[in-house]
PDB file of C-alpha atoms in Angstrom:
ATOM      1  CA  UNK A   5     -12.083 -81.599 -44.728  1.00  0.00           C
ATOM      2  CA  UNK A   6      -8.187 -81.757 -45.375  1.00  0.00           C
ATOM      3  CA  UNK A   7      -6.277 -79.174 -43.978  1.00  0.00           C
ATOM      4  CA  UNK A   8      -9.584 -77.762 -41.122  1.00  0.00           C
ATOM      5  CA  UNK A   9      -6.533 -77.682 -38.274  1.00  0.00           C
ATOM      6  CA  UNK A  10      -4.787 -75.241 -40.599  1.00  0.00           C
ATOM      7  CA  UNK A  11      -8.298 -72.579 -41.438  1.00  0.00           C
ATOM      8  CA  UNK A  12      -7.640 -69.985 -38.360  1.00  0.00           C
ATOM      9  CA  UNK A  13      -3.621 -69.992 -39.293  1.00  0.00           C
ATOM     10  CA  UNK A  14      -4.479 -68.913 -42.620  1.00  0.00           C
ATOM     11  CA  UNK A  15      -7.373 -66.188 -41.940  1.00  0.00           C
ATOM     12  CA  UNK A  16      -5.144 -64.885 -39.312  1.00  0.00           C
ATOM     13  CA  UNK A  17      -1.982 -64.886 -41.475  1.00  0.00           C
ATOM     14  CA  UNK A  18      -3.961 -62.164 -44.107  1.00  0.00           C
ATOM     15  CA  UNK A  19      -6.221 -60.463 -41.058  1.00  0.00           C
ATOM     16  CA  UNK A  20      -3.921 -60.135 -38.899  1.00  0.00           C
ATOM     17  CA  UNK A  21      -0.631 -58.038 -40.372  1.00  0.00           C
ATOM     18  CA  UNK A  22      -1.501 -54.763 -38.548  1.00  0.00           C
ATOM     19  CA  UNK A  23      -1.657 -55.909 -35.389  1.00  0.00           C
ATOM     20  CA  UNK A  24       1.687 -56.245 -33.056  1.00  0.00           C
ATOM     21  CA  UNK A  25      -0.206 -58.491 -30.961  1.00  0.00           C
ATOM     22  CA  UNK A  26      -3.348 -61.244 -30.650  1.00  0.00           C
ATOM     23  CA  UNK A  27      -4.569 -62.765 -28.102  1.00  0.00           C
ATOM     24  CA  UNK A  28      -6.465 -66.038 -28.566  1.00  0.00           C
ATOM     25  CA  UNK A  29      -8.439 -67.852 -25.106  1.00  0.00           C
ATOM     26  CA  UNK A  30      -9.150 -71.176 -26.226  1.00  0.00           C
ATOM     27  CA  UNK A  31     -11.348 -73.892 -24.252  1.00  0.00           C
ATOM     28  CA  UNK A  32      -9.373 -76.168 -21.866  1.00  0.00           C
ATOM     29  CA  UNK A  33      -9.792 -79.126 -24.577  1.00  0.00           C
ATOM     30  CA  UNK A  34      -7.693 -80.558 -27.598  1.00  0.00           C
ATOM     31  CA  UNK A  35     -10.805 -80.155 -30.078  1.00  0.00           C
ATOM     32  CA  UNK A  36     -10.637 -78.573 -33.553  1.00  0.00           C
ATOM     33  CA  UNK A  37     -11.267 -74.720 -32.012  1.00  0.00           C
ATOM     34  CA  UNK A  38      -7.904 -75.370 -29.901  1.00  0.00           C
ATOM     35  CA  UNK A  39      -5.684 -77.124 -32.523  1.00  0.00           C
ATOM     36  CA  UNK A  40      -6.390 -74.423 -34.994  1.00  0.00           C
ATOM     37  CA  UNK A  41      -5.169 -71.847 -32.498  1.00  0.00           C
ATOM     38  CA  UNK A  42      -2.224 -73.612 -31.423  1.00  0.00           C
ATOM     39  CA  UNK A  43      -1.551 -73.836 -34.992  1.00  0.00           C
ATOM     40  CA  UNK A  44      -2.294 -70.219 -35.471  1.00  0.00           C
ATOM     41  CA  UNK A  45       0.478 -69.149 -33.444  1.00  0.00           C
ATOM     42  CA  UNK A  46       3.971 -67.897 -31.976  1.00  0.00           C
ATOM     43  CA  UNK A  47       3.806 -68.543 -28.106  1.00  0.00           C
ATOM     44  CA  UNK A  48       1.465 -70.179 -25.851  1.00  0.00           C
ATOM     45  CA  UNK A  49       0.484 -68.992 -22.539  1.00  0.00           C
ATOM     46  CA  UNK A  50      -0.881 -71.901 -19.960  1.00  0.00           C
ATOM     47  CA  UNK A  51      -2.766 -70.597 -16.940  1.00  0.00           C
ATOM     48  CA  UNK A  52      -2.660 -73.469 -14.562  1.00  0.00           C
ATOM     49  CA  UNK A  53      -3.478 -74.701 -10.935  1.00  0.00           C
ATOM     50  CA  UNK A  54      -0.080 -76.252  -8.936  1.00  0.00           C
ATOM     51  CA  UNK A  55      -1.166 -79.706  -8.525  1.00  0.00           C
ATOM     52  CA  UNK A  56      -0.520 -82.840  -9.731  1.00  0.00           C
ATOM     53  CA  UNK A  57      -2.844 -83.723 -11.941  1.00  0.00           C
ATOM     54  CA  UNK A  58      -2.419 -80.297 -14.110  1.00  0.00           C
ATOM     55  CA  UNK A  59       1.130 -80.821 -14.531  1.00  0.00           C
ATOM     56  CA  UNK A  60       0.288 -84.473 -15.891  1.00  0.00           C
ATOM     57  CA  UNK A  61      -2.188 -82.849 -18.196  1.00  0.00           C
ATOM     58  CA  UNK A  62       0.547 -80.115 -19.057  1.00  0.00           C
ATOM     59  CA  UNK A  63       2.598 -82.565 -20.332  1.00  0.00           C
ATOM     60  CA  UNK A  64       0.318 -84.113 -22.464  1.00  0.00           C
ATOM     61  CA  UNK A  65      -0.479 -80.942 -23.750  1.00  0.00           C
ATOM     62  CA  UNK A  66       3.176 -79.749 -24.592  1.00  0.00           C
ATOM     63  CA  UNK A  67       3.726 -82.611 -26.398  1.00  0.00           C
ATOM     64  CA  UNK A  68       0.267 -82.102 -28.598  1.00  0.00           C
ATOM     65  CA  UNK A  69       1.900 -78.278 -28.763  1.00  0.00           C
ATOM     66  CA  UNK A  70       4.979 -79.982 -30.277  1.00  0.00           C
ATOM     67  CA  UNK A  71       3.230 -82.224 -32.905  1.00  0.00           C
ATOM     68  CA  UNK A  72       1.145 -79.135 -34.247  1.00  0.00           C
ATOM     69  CA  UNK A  73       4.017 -76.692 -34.432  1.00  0.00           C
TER      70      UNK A  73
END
């Protein structure tokens, strides 16, 4: 389906205009739920433990953030 990444951005963008803010927990994986929320919105919030191994995964993740915004 062409644009699927882009569904949750546009049901939000009509649902969502009386709200100040919305809050969206996504699963800790780059599949279609995720991308459509990262799509979806403003700011991201990333919960994280201080080691190395989430920090490498952090910045894979920023730069997936990057590509979709």
């Amino acid at each position: 389906v062409v644009g699927r990444e882009l569904i949750l951005r546009d049901k939000l963008a009509l649902e969502c205009e009386e709200f100040d803010y919305v809050l969206m927990d996504c699963p800790p994986s780059l599949g279609i739920l995720t991308i459509n929320a990262l799509s979806a919105v403003d700011d991201v919030l990333l919960p994280l433990q201080p080691h190395y191994l989430a920090l490498h995964g952090l910045s894979k993740l920023l730069q997936t953030i990057d590509l979709v915004a």
